Every structure is written in C-alpha cells, then in structure tokens.
Short mmCIF file of C-alpha atoms in Angstrom, two decimals:
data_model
loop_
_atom_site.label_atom_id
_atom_site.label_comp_id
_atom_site.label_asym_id
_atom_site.label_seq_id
_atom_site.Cartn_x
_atom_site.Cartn_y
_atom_site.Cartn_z
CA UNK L 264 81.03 3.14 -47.94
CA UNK L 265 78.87 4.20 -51.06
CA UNK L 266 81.46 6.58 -52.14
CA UNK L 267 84.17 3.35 -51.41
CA UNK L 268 81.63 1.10 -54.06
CA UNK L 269 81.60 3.58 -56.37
CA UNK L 270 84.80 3.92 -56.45
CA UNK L 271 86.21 0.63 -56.74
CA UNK L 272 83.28 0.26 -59.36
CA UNK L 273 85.03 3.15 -61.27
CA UNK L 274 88.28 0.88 -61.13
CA UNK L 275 87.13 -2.29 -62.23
CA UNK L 276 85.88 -0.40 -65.35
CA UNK L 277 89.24 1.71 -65.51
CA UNK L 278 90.86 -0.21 -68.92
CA UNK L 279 88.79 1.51 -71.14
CA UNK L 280 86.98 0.09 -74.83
CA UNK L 281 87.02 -2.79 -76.91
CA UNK L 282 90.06 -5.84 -75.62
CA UNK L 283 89.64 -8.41 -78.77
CA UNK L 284 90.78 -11.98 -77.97
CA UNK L 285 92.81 -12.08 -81.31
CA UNK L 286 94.10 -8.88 -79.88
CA UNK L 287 97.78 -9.60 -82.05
CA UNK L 288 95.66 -9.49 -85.36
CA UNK L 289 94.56 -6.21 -84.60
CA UNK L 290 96.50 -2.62 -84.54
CA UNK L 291 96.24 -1.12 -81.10
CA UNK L 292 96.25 2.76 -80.77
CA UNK L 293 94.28 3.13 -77.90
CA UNK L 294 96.56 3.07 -74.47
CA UNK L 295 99.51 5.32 -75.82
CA UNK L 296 102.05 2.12 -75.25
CA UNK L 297 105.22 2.67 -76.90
CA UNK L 298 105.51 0.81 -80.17
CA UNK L 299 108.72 -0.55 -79.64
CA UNK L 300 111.05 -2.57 -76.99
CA UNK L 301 112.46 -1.30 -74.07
CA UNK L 302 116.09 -0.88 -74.25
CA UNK L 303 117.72 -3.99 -75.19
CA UNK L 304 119.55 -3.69 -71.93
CA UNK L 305 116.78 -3.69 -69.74
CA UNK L 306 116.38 -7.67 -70.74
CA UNK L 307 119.84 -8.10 -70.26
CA UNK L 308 119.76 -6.86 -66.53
CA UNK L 309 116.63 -9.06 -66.08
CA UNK L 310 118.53 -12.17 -67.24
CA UNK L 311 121.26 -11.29 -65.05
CA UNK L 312 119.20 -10.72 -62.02
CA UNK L 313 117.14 -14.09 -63.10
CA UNK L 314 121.00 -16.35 -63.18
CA UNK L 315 120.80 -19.42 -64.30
CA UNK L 316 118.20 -20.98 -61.62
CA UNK L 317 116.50 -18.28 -60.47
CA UNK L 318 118.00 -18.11 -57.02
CA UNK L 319 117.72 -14.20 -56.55
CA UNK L 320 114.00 -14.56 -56.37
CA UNK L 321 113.78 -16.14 -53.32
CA UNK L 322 115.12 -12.81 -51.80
CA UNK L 323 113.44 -10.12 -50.51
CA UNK L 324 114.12 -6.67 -53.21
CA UNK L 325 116.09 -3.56 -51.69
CA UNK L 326 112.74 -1.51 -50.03
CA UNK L 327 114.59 1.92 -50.65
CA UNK L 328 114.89 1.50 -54.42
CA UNK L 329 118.40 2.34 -53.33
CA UNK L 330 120.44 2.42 -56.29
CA UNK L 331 117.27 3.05 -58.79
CA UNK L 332 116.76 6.27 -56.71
CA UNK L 333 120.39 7.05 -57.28
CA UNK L 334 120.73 6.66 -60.81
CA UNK L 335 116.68 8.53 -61.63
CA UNK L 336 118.56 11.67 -59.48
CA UNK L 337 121.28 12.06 -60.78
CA UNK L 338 120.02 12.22 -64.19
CA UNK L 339 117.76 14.60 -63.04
CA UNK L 340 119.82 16.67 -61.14
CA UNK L 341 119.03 15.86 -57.79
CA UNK L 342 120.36 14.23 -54.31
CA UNK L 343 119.08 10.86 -54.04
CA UNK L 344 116.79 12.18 -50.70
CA UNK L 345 114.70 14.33 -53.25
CA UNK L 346 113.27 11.39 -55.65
CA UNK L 347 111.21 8.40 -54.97
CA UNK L 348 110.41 5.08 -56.86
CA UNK L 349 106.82 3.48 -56.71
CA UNK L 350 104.49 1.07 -58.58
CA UNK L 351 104.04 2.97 -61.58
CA UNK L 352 102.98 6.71 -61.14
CA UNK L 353 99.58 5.89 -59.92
CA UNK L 354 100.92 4.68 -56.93
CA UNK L 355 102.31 8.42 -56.33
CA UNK L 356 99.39 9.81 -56.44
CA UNK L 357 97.14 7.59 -54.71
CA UNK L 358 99.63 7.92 -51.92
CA UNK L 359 100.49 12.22 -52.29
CA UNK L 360 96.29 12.13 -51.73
CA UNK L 361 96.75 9.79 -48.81
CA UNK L 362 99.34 12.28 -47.71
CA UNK L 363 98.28 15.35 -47.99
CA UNK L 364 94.35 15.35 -48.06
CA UNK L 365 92.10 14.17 -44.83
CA UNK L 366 88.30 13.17 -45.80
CA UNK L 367 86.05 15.67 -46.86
CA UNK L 368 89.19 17.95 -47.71
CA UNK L 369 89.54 19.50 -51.46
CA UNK L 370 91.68 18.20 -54.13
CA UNK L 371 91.24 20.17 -57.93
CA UNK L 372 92.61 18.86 -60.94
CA UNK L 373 92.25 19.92 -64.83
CA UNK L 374 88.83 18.75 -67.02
CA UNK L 375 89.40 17.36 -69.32
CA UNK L 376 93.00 15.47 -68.05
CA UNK L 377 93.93 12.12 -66.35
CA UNK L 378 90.13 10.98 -65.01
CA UNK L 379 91.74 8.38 -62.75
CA UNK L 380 92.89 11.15 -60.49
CA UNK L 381 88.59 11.45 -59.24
CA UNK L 382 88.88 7.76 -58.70
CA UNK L 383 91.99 7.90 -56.64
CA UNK L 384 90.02 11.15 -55.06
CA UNK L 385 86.81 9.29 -53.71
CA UNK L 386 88.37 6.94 -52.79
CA UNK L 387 90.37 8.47 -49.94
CA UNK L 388 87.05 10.44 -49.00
CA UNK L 389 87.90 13.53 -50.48
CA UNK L 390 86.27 16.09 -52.35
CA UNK L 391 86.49 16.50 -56.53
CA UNK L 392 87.36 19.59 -57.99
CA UNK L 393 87.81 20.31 -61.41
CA UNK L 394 89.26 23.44 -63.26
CA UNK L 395 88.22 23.75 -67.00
CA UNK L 396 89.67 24.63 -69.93
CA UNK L 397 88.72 27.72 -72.36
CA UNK L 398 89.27 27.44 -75.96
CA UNK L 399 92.62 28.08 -76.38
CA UNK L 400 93.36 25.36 -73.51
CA UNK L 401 93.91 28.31 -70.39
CA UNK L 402 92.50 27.40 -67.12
CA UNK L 403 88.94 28.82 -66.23
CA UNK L 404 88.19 30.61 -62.43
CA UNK L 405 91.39 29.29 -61.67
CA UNK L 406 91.27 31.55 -58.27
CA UNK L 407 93.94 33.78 -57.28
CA UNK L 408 94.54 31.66 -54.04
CA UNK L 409 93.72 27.89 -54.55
CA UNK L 410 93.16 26.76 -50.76
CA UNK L 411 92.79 23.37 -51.73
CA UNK L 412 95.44 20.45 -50.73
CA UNK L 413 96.04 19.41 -53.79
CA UNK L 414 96.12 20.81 -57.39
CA UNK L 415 97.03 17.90 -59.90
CA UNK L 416 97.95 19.18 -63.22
CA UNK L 417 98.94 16.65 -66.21
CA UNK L 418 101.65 18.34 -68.48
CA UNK L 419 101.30 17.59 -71.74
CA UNK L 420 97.84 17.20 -71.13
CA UNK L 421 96.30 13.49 -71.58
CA UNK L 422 94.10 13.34 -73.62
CA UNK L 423 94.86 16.25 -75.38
CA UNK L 424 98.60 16.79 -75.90
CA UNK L 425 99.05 20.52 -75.39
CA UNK L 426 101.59 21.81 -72.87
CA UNK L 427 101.04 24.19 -70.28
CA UNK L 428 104.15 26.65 -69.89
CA UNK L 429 106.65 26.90 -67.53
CA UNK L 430 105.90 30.48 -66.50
CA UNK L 431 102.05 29.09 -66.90
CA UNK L 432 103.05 26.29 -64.47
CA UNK L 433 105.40 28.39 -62.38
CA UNK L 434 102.30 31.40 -61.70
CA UNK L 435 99.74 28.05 -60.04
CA UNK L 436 102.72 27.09 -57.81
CA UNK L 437 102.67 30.33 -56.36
CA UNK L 438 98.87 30.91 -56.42
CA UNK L 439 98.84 27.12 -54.53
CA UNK L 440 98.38 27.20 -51.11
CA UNK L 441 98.55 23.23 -51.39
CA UNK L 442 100.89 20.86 -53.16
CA UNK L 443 101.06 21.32 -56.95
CA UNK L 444 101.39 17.88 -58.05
CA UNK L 445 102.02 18.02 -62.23
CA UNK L 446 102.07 14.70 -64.08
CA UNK L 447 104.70 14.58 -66.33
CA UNK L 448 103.64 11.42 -67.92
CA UNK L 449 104.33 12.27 -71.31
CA UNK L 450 107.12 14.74 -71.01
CA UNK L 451 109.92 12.88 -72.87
CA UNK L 452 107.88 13.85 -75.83
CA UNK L 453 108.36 17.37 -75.22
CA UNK L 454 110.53 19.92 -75.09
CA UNK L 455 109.92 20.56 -71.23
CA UNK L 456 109.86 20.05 -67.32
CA UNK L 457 108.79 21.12 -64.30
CA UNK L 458 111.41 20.23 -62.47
CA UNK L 459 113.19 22.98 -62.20
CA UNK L 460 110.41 24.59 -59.85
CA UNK L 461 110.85 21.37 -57.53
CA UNK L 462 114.28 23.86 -56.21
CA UNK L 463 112.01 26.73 -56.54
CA UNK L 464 109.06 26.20 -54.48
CA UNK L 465 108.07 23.44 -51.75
CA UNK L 466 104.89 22.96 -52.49
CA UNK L 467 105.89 21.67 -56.13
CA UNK L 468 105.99 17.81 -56.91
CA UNK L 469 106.84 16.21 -60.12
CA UNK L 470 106.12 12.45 -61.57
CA UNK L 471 107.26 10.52 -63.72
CA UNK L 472 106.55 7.00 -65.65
CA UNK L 473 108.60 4.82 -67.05
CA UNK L 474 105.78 3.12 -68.98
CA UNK L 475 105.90 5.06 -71.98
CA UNK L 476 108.59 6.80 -73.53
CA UNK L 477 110.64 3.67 -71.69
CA UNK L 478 108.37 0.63 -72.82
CA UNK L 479 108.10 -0.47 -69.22
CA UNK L 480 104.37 -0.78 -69.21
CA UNK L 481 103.87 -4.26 -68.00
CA UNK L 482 107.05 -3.60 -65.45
CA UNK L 483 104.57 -1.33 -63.72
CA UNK L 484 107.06 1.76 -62.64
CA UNK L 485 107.32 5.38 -61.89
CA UNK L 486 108.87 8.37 -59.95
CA UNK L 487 108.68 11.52 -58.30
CA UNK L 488 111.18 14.47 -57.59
CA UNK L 489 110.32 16.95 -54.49
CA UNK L 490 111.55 18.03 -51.36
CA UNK L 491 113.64 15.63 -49.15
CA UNK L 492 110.12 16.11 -46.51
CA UNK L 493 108.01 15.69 -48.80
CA UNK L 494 110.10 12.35 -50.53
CA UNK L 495 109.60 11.11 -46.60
CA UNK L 496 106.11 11.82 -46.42
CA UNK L 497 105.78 9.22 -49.15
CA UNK L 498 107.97 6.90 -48.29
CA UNK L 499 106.17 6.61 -44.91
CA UNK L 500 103.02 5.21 -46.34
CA UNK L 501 104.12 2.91 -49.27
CA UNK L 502 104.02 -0.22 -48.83
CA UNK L 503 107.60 -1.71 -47.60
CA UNK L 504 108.64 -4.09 -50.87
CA UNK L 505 106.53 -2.39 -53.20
CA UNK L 506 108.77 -2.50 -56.70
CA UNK L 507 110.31 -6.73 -57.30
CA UNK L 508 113.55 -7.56 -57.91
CA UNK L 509 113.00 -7.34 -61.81
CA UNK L 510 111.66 -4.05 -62.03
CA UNK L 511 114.32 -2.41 -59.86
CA UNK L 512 116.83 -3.88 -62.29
CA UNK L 513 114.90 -3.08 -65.39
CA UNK L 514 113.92 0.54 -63.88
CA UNK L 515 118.34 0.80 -63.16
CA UNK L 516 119.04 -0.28 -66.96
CA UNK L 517 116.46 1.62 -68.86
CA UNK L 518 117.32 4.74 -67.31
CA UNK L 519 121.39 4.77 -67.61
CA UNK L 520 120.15 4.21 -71.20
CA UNK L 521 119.63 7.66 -72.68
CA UNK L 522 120.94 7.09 -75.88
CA UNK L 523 118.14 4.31 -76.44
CA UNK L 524 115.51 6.34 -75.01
CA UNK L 525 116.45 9.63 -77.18
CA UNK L 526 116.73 7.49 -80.67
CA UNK L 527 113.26 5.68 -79.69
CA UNK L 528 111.55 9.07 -78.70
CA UNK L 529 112.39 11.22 -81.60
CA UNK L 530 111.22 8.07 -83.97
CA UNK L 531 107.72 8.83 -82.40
CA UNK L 532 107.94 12.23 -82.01
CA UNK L 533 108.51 12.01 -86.28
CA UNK L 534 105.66 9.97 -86.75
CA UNK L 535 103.33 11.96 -85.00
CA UNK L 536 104.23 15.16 -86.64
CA UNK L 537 104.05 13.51 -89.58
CA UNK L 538 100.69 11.47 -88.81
CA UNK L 539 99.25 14.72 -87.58
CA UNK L 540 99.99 16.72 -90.97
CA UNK L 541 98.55 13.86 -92.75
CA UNK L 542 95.24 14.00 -91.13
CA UNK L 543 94.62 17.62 -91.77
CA UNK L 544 95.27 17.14 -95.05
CA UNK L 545 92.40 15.07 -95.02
CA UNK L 546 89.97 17.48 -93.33
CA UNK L 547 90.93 16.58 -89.91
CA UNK L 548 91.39 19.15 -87.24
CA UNK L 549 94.59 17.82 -84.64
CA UNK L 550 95.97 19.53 -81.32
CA UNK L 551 99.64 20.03 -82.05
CA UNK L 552 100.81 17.42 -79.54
CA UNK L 553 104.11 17.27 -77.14
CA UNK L 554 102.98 13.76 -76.49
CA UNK L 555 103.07 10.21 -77.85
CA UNK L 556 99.45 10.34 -79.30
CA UNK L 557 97.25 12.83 -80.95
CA UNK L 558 93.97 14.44 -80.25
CA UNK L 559 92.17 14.71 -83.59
CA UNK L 560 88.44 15.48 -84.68
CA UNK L 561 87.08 14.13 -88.31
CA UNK L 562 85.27 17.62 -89.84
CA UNK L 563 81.58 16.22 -89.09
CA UNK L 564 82.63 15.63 -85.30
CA UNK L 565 81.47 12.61 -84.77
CA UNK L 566 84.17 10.59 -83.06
CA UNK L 567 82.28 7.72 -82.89
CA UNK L 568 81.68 7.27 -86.41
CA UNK L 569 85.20 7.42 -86.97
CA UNK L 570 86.09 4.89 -83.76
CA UNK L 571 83.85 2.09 -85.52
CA UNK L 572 84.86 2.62 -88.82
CA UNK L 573 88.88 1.95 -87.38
CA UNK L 574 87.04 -0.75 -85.40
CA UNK L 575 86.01 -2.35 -88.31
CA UNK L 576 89.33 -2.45 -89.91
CA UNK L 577 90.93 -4.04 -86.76
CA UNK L 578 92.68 -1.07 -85.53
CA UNK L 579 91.98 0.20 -82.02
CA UNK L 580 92.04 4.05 -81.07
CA UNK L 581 90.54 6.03 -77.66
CA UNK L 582 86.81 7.42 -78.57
CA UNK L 583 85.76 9.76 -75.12
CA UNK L 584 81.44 9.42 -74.45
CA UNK L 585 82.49 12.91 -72.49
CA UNK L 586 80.43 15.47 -74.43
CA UNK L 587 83.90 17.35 -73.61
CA UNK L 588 86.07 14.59 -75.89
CA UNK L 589 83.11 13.03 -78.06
CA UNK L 590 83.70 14.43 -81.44
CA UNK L 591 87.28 13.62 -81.54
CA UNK L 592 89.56 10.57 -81.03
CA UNK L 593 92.86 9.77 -78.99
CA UNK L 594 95.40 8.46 -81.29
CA UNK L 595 98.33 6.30 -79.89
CA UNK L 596 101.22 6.93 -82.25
CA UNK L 597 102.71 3.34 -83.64
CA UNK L 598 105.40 2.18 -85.79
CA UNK L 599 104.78 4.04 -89.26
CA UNK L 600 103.65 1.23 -90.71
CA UNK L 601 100.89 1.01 -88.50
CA UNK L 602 100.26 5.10 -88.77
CA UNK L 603 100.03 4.42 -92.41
CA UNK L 604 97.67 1.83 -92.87
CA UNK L 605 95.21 3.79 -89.91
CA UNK L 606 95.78 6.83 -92.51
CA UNK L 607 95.09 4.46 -95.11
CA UNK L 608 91.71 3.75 -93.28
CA UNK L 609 90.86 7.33 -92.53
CA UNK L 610 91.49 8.47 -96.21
CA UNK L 611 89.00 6.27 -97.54
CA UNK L 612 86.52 6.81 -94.68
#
C-alpha cells in the first residue's frame, strides 16, 4: 500500500515544471508536442463521424480497433493479429508490466530514459531496475543474460535523442531472457525501427505514439507490433472500449496520411538540425538528436540558469533536478519562428 501511495503520488506530480495561466502568451518547448496540426484530414473524419447532430456518439466504439488495427499493419508490414491500439502508449506499457511481471518480479529499463516507466513499475508491485549509460551513451553491466521480465528500452532515447543501433538493439533481444519492450516514441524522427526484429525474435515488442510526429496529443493514442500471442496477451487485460469513437477515426485518417506526416516531420527534423548548429555556435554543447527535441548544455553547466533566464522571456523548455540531466536542458523543437526568438534569447544570455 505504501509503494501504491507513492506511486500514485509520483503520478499526480507526472506533468512536469512551470503551467502559466496565460499559457498562449508564452512559447512552450517543454513536452516535445508537435508544433503544428494534425493532418487536415484527421478533422475531417472527426466531423464526419460527429454528422450533423451528433448521433454516432450515443454508440458504443468498435472494442477491436478493427479497422485502425488494419490500416497501422499494413503500413507496417504486418497481419492485423500482430498490432494493437491503446490509450496512448502508456497504456501499453502499464498493461505489457501487468502482463508479463508478477509482484516482487524484475523489470530493468535505461537511466537516464522515460522515468514514467518506475512509476508504471511500483505500481504493479514490481521491482526497479535501471541500466546506465557510459559516456558515449553504451549500456553499463548490461549482463550477458538479463533474467528479468522485462527490459524497456526508449529508442531515440528521451531525454536525450541518441539512437541505439539496430545490431545494438538486435544483441539485448538475444541476451533477453524476458520481453524486450523498445519505445519507439520518437522514431519518425529518425532514420530507424525495430520492427523488423518483431519477425525475428518473440520476445521483441515495439510501440508506438501517435502523439507526436502525428499531433494527436490531446486524442490520447498509441500502438504496438509483436507476436499474434503476445498482441492477445494484451488485448486480454485492456479495458473493453478503451479508444472513443473520435480517436479511432482520427487514429484511421492520420495514419493513411503519409504524405502529411513525411512533409510535417522533415520541417522539424530541419529545424532541429538547424537549431542545434546554432547553439554550438554559441558555446553550447548538443546531442545530435534523431528526435523532435534536443538535449543541450550552456558551457558553465548550469541548466538551471539557463531554464530561468528562458523563463523569464516567456518561453518554456524541460530543466532535469537529476544530477544525471541538471546541467543541460530538453528542448522541444517549434515552428522556426519560435526556435529563433529562443536562439534570440540564448545569444544574449
């Protein structure tokens, strides 16, 4: 029950930093959103599914994620029995813990990464384990037979934005005697996946969210690819009408948009090469970054200093109090106007 409090504890403090009330007066680079709209089509199919009055609503949505499933796997590659929808990615793995881990067992992941996967952890009563990193971002005592049930790894790394190869990834899903869940939150931004290993090996799980490269944020959705078994596992414990009406339809329309998404991901993908050059220039050391953000660290290393001095020019970025993160920042990358006037900030600071 303490470990339950804490927990939940740990949640209500989850949305980290400084929320303004005149939040729309201020630049926010601090939750990796995506700058711009979802596919105009996505609002289309929502006004569609809406009619005139509404009616639709009054019906229960398709529990399956039927024809969202369909779509997400074939663009993937897959059968339709090897993917499953949920609540954004968080609700995967909350529920490939409930799965796969009993209380007291051992689930790892990467420090520093995602730290909502230790929340999710204690709260199903099982045990934290955490890998680090060295300097040139390889795992540490990583053994040569994990025995644990789960090994989460985020790829690109959040909050850092380095990748972790294929053959990288490919060598812990052998050495994992558990599931090998990576997080490929970010992975539109890159120039790689892990999916390919879902085929190789069963013990491999991939996920997906359609909150950022796709703008879905506030639609709350995500997915995983794995084995048909595995896909049933999950689909066993989720709760039965767990996605609405209107996500389904804008999950189904943002994803048989690929010409949106590609135009909208290489716009950021420009600006944060470019932001990233711009800040060395100016004595700032960045993490070259396969992600929609940037990882960068002012030459004195004090993050903080940096954090209020963006603060006090109304723009909002991610500042870590892990000794880990603390002398850099977590940049969100925004529309270029709003890169350039943070730059503008940081030149004079």
């Amino acid at each position: 029950m303490i470990v339950l409090r804490k927990a939940i504890a740990d949640m209500a403090g989850y949305v980290p930093g400084f929320q303004p009330a005149d939040a729309d007066q201020w630049i926010k680079l601090n939750t990796n959103e995506n700058p711009y709209p979802p596919s105009p089509k996505v609002a289309e199919a929502i006004r569609a599914e809406l009619g005139e009055d509404g009616a639709s609503l009054r019906q229960y949505p398709d529990a399956g994620s039927r024809r969202a499933r369909q779509i997400a796997a074939g663009l993937y590659g897959f059968d339709a029995d090897w993917l499953i929808m949920a609540n954004g990615s968080d609700e995967l793995l909350n529920n490939l813990i409930r799965a796969f881990a009993d209380e007291g067992d051992e689930v790892a992941f990467v420090h520093p990464s995602y730290s909502y996967y230790g929340t999710l952890i204690d709260i199903q009563g099982a045990k934290v384990k955490t890998f680090a990193l060295d300097a040139h971002h390889k795992l540490v005592d990583f053994p040569a037979r994990y025995r644990g049930k789960i090994f989460f790894l985020t790829c690109p790394n959040a909050p850092l934005g380095f990748t972790f190869s294929l053959e990288e990834i490919e060598d812990l899903a052998q050495r994992c005697d558990g599931m090998l869940v990576v997080d490929e939150a970010y992975t539109d931004f890159s120039d790689q996946t892990a999916m390919p290993l879902v085929k190789k090996y069963d013990n491999v799980v991939v996920t997906r969210t359609l909150s950022k490269s796709y703008a879905l944020a506030g639609m709350r959705l995500g997915l995983a690819v794995a084995r048909p078994e595995v896909v049933a596992a999950l689909d066993k414990i989720r709760d039965h009408y767990h996605l609405d009406r209107l996500a389904l339809v804008a999950a189904e329309a943002a994803l048989l948009d690929q010409d949106y998404l590609k135009k909208r991901v290489a716009q950021i993908c420009e600006t944060r090469d470019w932001f990233a050059a711009e800040l060395e220039k100016i004595g700032f050391s960045v993490i070259p970054s396969q992600g929609n953000f940037v990882f960068a660290s002012p030459g004195d290393g004090d993050g903080e200093r940096v954090y209020e001095l963006l603060k006090s020019h109304k723009i909002l970025v991610r500042h870590f109090s892990d000794p880990l993160l603390k002398h850099g920042l977590r940049i969100s990358i925004g529309t270029r106007g709003e890169m350039e006037a943070t730059l503008k900030v940081l030149q004079q600071g």
